[in-house]
mmCIF file of C-alpha atoms and ligand atoms in Angstrom:
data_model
loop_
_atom_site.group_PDB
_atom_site.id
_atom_site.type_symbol
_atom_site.label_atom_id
_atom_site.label_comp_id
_atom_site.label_asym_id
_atom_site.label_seq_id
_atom_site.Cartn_x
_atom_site.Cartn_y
_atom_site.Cartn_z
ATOM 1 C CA UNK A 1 12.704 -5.133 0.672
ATOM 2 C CA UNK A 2 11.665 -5.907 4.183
ATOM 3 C CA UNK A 3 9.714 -2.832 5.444
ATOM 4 C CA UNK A 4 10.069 -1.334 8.323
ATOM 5 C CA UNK A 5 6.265 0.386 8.580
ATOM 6 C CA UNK A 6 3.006 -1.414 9.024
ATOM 7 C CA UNK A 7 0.426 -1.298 6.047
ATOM 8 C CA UNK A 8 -2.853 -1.948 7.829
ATOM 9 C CA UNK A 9 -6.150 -2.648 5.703
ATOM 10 C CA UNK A 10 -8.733 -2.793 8.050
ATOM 11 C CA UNK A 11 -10.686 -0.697 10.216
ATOM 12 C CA UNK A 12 -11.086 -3.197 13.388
ATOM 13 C CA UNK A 13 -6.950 -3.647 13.133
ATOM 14 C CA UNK A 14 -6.097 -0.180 12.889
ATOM 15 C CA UNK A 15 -8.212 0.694 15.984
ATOM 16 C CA UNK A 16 -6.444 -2.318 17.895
ATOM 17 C CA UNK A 17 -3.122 -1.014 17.521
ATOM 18 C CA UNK A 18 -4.081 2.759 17.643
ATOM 19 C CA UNK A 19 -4.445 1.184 21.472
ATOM 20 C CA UNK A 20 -1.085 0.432 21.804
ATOM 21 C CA UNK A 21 0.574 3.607 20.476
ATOM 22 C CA UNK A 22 1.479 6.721 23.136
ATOM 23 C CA UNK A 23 2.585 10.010 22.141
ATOM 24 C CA UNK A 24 1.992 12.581 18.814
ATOM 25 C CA UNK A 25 0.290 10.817 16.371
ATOM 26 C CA UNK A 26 0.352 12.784 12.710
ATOM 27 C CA UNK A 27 -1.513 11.889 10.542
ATOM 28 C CA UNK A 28 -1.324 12.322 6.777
ATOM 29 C CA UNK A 29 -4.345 11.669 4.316
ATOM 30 C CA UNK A 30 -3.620 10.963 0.707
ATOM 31 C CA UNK A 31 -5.209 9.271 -2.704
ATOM 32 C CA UNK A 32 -1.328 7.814 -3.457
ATOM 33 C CA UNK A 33 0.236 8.608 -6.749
ATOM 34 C CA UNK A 34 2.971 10.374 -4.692
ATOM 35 C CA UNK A 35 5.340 12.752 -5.317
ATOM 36 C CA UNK A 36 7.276 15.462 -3.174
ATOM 37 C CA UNK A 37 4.140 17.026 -2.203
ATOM 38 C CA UNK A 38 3.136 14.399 -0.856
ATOM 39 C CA UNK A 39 6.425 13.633 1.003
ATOM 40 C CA UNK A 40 6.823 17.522 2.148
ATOM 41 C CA UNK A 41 3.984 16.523 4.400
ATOM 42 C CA UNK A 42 5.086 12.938 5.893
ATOM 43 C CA UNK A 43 9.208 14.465 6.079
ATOM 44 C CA UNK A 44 6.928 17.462 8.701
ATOM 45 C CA UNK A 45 5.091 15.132 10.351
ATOM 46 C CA UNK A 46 8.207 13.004 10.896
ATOM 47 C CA UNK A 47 9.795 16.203 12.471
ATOM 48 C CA UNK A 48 6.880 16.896 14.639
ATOM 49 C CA UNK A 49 5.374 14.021 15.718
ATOM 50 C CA UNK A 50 6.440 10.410 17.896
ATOM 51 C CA UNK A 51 4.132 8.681 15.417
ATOM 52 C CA UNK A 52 3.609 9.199 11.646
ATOM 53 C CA UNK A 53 0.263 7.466 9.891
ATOM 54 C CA UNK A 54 -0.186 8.112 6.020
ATOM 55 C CA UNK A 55 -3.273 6.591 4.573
ATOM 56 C CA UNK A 56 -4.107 5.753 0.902
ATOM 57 C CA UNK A 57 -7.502 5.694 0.025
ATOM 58 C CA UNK A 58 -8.779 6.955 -3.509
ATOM 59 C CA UNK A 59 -12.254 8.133 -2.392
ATOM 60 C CA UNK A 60 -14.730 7.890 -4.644
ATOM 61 C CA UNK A 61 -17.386 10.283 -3.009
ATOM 62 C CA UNK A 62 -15.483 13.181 -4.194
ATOM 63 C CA UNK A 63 -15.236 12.516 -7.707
ATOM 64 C CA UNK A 64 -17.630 14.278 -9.848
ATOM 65 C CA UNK A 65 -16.661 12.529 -12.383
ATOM 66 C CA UNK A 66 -16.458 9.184 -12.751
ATOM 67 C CA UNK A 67 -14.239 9.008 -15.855
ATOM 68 C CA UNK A 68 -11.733 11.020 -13.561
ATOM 69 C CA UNK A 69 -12.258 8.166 -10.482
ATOM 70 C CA UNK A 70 -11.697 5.469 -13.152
ATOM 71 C CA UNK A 71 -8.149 7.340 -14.948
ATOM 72 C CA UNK A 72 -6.639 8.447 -11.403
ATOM 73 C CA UNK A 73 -3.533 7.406 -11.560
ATOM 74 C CA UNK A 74 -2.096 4.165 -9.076
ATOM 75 C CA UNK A 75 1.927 3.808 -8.303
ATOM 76 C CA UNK A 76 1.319 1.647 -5.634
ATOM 77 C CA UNK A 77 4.954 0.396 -5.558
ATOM 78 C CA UNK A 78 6.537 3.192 -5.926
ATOM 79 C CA UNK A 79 4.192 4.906 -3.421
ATOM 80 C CA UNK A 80 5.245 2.562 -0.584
ATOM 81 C CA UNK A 81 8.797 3.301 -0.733
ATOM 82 C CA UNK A 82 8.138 6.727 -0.793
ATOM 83 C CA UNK A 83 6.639 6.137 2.264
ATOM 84 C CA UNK A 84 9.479 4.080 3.808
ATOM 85 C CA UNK A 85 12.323 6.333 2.691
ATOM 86 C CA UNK A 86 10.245 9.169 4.893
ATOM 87 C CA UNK A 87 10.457 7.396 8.056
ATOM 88 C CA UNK A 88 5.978 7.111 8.259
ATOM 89 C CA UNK A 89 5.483 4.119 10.856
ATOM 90 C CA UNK A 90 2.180 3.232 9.565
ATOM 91 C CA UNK A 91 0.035 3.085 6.502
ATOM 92 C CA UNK A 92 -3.644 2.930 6.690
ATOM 93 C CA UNK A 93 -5.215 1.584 3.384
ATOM 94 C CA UNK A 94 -8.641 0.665 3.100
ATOM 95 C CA UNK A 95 -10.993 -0.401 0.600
ATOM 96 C CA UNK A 96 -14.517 1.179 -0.258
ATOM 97 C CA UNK A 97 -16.859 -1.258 2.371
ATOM 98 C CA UNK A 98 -13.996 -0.499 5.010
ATOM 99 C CA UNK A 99 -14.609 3.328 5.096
ATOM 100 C CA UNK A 100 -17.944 3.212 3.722
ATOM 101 C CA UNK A 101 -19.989 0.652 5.822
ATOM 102 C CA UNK A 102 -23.120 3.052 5.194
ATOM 103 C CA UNK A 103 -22.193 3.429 1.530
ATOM 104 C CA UNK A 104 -22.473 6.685 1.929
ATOM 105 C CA UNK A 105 -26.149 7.029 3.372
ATOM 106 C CA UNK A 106 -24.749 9.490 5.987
ATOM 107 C CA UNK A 107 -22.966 12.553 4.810
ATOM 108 C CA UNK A 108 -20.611 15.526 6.257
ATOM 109 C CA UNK A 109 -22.212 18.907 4.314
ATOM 110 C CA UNK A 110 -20.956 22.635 4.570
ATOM 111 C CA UNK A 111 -23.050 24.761 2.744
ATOM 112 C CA UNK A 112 -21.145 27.643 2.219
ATOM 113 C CA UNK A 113 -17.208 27.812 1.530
ATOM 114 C CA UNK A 114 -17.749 24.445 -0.388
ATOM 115 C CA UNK A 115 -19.874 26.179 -3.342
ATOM 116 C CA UNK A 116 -17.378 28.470 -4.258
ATOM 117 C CA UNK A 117 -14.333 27.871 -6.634
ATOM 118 C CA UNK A 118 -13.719 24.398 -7.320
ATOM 119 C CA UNK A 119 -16.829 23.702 -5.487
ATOM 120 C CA UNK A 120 -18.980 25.907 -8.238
ATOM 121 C CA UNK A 121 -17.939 23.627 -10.988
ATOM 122 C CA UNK A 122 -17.706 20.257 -9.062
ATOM 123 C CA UNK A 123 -20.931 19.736 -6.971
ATOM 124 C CA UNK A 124 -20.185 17.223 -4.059
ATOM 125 C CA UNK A 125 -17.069 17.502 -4.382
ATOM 126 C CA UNK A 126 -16.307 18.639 -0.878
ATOM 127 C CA UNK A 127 -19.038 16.899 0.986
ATOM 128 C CA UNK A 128 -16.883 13.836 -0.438
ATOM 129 C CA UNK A 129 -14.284 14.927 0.474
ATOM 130 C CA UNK A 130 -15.166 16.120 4.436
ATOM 131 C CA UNK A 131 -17.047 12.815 4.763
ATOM 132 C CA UNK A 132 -14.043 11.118 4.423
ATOM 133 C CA UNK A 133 -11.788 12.577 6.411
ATOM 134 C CA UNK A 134 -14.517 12.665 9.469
ATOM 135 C CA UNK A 135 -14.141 8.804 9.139
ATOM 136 C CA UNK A 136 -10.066 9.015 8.723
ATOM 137 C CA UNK A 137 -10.166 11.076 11.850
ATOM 138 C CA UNK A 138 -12.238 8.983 13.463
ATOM 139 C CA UNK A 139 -10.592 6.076 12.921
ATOM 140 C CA UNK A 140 -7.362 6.982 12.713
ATOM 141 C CA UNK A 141 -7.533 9.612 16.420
ATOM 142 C CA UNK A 142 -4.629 11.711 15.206
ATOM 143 C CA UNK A 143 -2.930 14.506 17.476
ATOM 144 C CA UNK A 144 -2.470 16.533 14.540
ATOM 145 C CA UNK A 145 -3.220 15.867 10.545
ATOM 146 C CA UNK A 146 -1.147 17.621 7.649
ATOM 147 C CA UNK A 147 -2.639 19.309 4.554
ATOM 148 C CA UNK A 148 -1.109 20.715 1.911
ATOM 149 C CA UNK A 149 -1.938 24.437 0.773
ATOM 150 C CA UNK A 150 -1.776 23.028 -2.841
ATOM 151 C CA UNK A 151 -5.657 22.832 -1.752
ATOM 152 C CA UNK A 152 -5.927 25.705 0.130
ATOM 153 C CA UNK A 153 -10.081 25.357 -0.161
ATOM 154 C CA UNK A 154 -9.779 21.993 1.240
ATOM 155 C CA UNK A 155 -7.407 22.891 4.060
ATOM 156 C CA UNK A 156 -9.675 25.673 5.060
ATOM 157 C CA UNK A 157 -12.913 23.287 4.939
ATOM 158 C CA UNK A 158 -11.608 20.634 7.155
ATOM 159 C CA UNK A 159 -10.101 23.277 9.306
ATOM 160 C CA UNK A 160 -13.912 24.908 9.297
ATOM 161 C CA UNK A 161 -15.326 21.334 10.029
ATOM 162 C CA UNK A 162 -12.539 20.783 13.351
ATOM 163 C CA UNK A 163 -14.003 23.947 15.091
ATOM 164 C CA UNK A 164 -17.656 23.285 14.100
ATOM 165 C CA UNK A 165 -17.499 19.738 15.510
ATOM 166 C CA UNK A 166 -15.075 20.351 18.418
ATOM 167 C CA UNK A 167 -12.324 17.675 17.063
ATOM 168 C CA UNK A 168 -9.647 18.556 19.247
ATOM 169 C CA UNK A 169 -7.200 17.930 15.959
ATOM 170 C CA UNK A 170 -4.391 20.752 15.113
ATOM 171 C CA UNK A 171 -4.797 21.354 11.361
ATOM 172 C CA UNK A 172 -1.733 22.170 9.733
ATOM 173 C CA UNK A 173 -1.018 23.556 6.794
ATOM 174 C CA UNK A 174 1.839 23.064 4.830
ATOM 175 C CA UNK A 175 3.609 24.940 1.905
ATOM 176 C CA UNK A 176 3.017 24.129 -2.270
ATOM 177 C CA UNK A 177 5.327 22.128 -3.578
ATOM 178 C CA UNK A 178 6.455 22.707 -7.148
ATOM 179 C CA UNK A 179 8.292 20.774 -10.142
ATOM 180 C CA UNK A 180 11.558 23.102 -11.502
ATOM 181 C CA UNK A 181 9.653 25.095 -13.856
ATOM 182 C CA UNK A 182 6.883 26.042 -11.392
ATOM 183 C CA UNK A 183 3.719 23.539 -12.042
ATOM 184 C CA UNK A 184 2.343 22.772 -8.736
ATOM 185 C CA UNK A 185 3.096 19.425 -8.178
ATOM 186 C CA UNK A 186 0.312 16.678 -8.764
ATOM 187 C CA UNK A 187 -0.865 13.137 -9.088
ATOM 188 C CA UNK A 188 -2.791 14.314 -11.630
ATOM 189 C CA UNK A 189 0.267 15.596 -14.088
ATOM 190 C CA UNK A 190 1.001 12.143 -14.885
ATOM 191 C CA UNK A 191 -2.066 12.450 -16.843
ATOM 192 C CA UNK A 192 -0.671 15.165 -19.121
ATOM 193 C CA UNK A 193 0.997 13.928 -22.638
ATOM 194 C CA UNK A 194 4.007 15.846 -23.278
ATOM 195 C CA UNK A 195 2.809 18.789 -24.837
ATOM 196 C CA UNK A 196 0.541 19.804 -22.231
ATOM 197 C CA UNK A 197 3.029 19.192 -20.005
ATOM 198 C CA UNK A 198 5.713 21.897 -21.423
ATOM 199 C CA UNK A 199 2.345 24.102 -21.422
ATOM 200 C CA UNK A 200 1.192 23.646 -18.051
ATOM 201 C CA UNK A 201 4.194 25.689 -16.369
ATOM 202 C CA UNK A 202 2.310 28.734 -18.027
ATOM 203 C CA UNK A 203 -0.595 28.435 -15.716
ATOM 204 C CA UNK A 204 1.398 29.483 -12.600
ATOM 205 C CA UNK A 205 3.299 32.045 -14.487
ATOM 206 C CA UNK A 206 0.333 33.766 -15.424
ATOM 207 C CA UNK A 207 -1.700 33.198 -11.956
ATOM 208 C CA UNK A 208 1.524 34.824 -10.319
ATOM 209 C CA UNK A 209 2.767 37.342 -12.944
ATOM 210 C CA UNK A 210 -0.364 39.034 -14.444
ATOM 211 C CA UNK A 211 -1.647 41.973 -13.158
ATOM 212 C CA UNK A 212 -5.564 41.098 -13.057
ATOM 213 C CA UNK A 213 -7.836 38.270 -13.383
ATOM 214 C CA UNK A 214 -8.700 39.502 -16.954
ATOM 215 C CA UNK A 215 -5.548 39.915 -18.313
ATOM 216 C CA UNK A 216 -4.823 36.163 -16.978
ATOM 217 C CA UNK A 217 -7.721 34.633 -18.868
ATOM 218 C CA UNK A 218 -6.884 35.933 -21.288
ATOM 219 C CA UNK A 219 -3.333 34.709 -21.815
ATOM 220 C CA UNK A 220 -3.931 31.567 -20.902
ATOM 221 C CA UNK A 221 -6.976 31.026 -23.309
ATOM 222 C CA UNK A 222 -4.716 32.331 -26.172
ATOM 223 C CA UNK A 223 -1.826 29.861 -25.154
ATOM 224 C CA UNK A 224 -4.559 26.890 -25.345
ATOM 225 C CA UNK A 225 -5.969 26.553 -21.504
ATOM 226 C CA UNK A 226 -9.253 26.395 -20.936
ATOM 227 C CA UNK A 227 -10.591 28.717 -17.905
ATOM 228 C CA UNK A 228 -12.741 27.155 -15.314
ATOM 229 C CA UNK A 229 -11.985 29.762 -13.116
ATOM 230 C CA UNK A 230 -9.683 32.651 -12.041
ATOM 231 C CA UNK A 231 -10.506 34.323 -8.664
ATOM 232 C CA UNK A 232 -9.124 36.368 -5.516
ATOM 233 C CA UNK A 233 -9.744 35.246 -1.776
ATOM 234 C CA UNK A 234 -8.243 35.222 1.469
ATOM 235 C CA UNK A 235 -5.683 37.235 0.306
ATOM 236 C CA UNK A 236 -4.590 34.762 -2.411
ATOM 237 C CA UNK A 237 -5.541 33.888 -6.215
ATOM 238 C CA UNK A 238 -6.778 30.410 -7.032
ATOM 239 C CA UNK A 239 -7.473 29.295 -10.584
ATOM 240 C CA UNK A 240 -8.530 25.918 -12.369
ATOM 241 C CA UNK A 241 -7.423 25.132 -15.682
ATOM 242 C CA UNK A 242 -8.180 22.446 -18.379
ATOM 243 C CA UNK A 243 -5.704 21.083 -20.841
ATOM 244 C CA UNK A 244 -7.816 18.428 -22.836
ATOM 245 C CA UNK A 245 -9.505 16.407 -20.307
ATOM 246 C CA UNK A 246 -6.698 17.121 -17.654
ATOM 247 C CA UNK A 247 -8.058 19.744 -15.050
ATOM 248 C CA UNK A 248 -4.925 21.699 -13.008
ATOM 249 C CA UNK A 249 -5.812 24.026 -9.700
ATOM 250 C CA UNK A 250 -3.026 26.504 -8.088
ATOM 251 C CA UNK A 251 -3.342 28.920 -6.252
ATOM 252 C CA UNK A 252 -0.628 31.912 -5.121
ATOM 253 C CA UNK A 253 -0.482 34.834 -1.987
ATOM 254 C CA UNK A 254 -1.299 38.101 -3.352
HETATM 255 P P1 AMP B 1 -4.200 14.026 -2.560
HETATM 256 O O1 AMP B 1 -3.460 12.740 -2.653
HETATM 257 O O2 AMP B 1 -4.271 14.792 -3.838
HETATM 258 O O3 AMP B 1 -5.534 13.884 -1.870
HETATM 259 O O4 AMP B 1 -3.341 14.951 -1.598
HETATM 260 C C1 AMP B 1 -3.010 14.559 -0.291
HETATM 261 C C2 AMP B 1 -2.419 15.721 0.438
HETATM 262 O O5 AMP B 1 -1.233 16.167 -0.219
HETATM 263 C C3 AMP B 1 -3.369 16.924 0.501
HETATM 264 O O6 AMP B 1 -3.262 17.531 1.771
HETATM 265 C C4 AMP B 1 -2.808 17.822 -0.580
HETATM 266 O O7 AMP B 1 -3.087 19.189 -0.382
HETATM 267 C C5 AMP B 1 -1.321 17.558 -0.453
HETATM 268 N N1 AMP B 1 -0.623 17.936 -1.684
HETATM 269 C C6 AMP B 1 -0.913 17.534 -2.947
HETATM 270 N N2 AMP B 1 -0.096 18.143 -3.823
HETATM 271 C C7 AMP B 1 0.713 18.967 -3.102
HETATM 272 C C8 AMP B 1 1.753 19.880 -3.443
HETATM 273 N N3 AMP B 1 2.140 20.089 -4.691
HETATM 274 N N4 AMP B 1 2.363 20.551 -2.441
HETATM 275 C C9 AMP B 1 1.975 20.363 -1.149
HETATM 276 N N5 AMP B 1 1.006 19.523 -0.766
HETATM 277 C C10 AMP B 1 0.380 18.828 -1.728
#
């Protein structure tokens, strides 16, 4: 298939043709393994923007664990004509030296919002993952960039890290995506073997239906999850679940 966006590898070539492009730019981080999730956020930008940049980079600064880095999952084919099909005009992929010319000597670091929930149980995790897109934005110069509320935590950190360092860059948040039967949609359910995934539609059920924290852990440890956490913020309950080695985070308004 001949394509009709650019896949750019390098950090010197993206800047020269960020030179030549005029208008919106949107711009839409990702690890690949896409899905509709993924797409929700390109099909917006698409809407909003004159230019549409998706990158694919599976960063491993933000990986606590490095068993988790080496399993994530790659469907690089499929994954580019996802891409095509949603009209994105460019595709930034790097490699490690690329983004990380310091390997990683210098560091983006919030010290409080990242410690709690996922950042509790994965220390790092967030500094990884705000280092990152500081160089994506950086490089990349976007109008506006497009995050999914899937990770609300995330959203609100790089929307924290904007205002602190005056990157004129409109954060926008964008609505969870889920399969049919309610699991929030991600790259890492191609993990799950087949009976975790007919159990893993519980963990929404339960985060939205229950009628406290308690009463959720407590169903969901009897039907076989293990709790990393259950907790209510910003209006909204976020949990992370194990089932075996796979961990799942959702979160819903309250
Ligand atoms: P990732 O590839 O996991 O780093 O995700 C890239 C972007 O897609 C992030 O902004 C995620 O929040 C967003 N995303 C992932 N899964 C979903 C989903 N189910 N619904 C909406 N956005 C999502």
């Amino acid at each position: 298939m001949k394509m009709k966006m650019k896949i750019i590898n390098t950090v010197r070539e993206f800047q020269a043709t960020r030179k030549e492009m005029r208008g919106r730019l949107g711009f839409v981080p990702t690890m690949g393994a896409l899905h509709a999730g993924h797409v929700s956020l390109m099909e917006r930008a698409k809407e909003e923007c004159d230019i549409v940049v998706a990158s694919i980079f599976v960063n491993p600064t933000q990986f606590n664990d490095k068993k988790d880095l080496e399993t994530y999952p790659n469907t690089l084919e499929a994954d580019l004509h996802a891409l095509e099909n949603a009209g994105v005009d460019f595709l930034f992929m790097p490699n490690y030296s690329e983004v990380y010319l310091d390997d990683y000597r210098y560091e983006v670091r919030e010290k409080e919002l990242s410690k709690t929930l996922c950042g509790k149980v994965r220390p790092g995790h967030f500094d990884g993952v705000l280092s990152v897109v500081m160089k994506l934005f950086n490089i990349v110069r976007p109008t506006c960039a497009y995050f999914g509320e899937k990770d609300y935590q995330q959203y609100l950190l790089i929307k924290g890290m904007c205002e602190a360092f005056f990157l004129e860059i409109e954060i926008i948040p964008c609505p969870l995506v889920r399969e049919a039967d309610g699991l929030a949609m991600s790259s890492r359910n191609l993990k799950l073997d087949s009976t975790a995934r007919q159990l893993a539609p519980l963990f929404y059920r339960e985060l939205s239906k229950c009628k406290n924290l308690h009463e959720c852990r407590l169903n969901l440890e009897r039907a076989g999850f293990v709790v990393d956490y259950l907790e209510e913020e910003f209006g909204r309950r976020f949990g992370a679940v194990f089932l075996g080695k796979v961990r799942l985070i959702d979160n819903v308004q309250i």
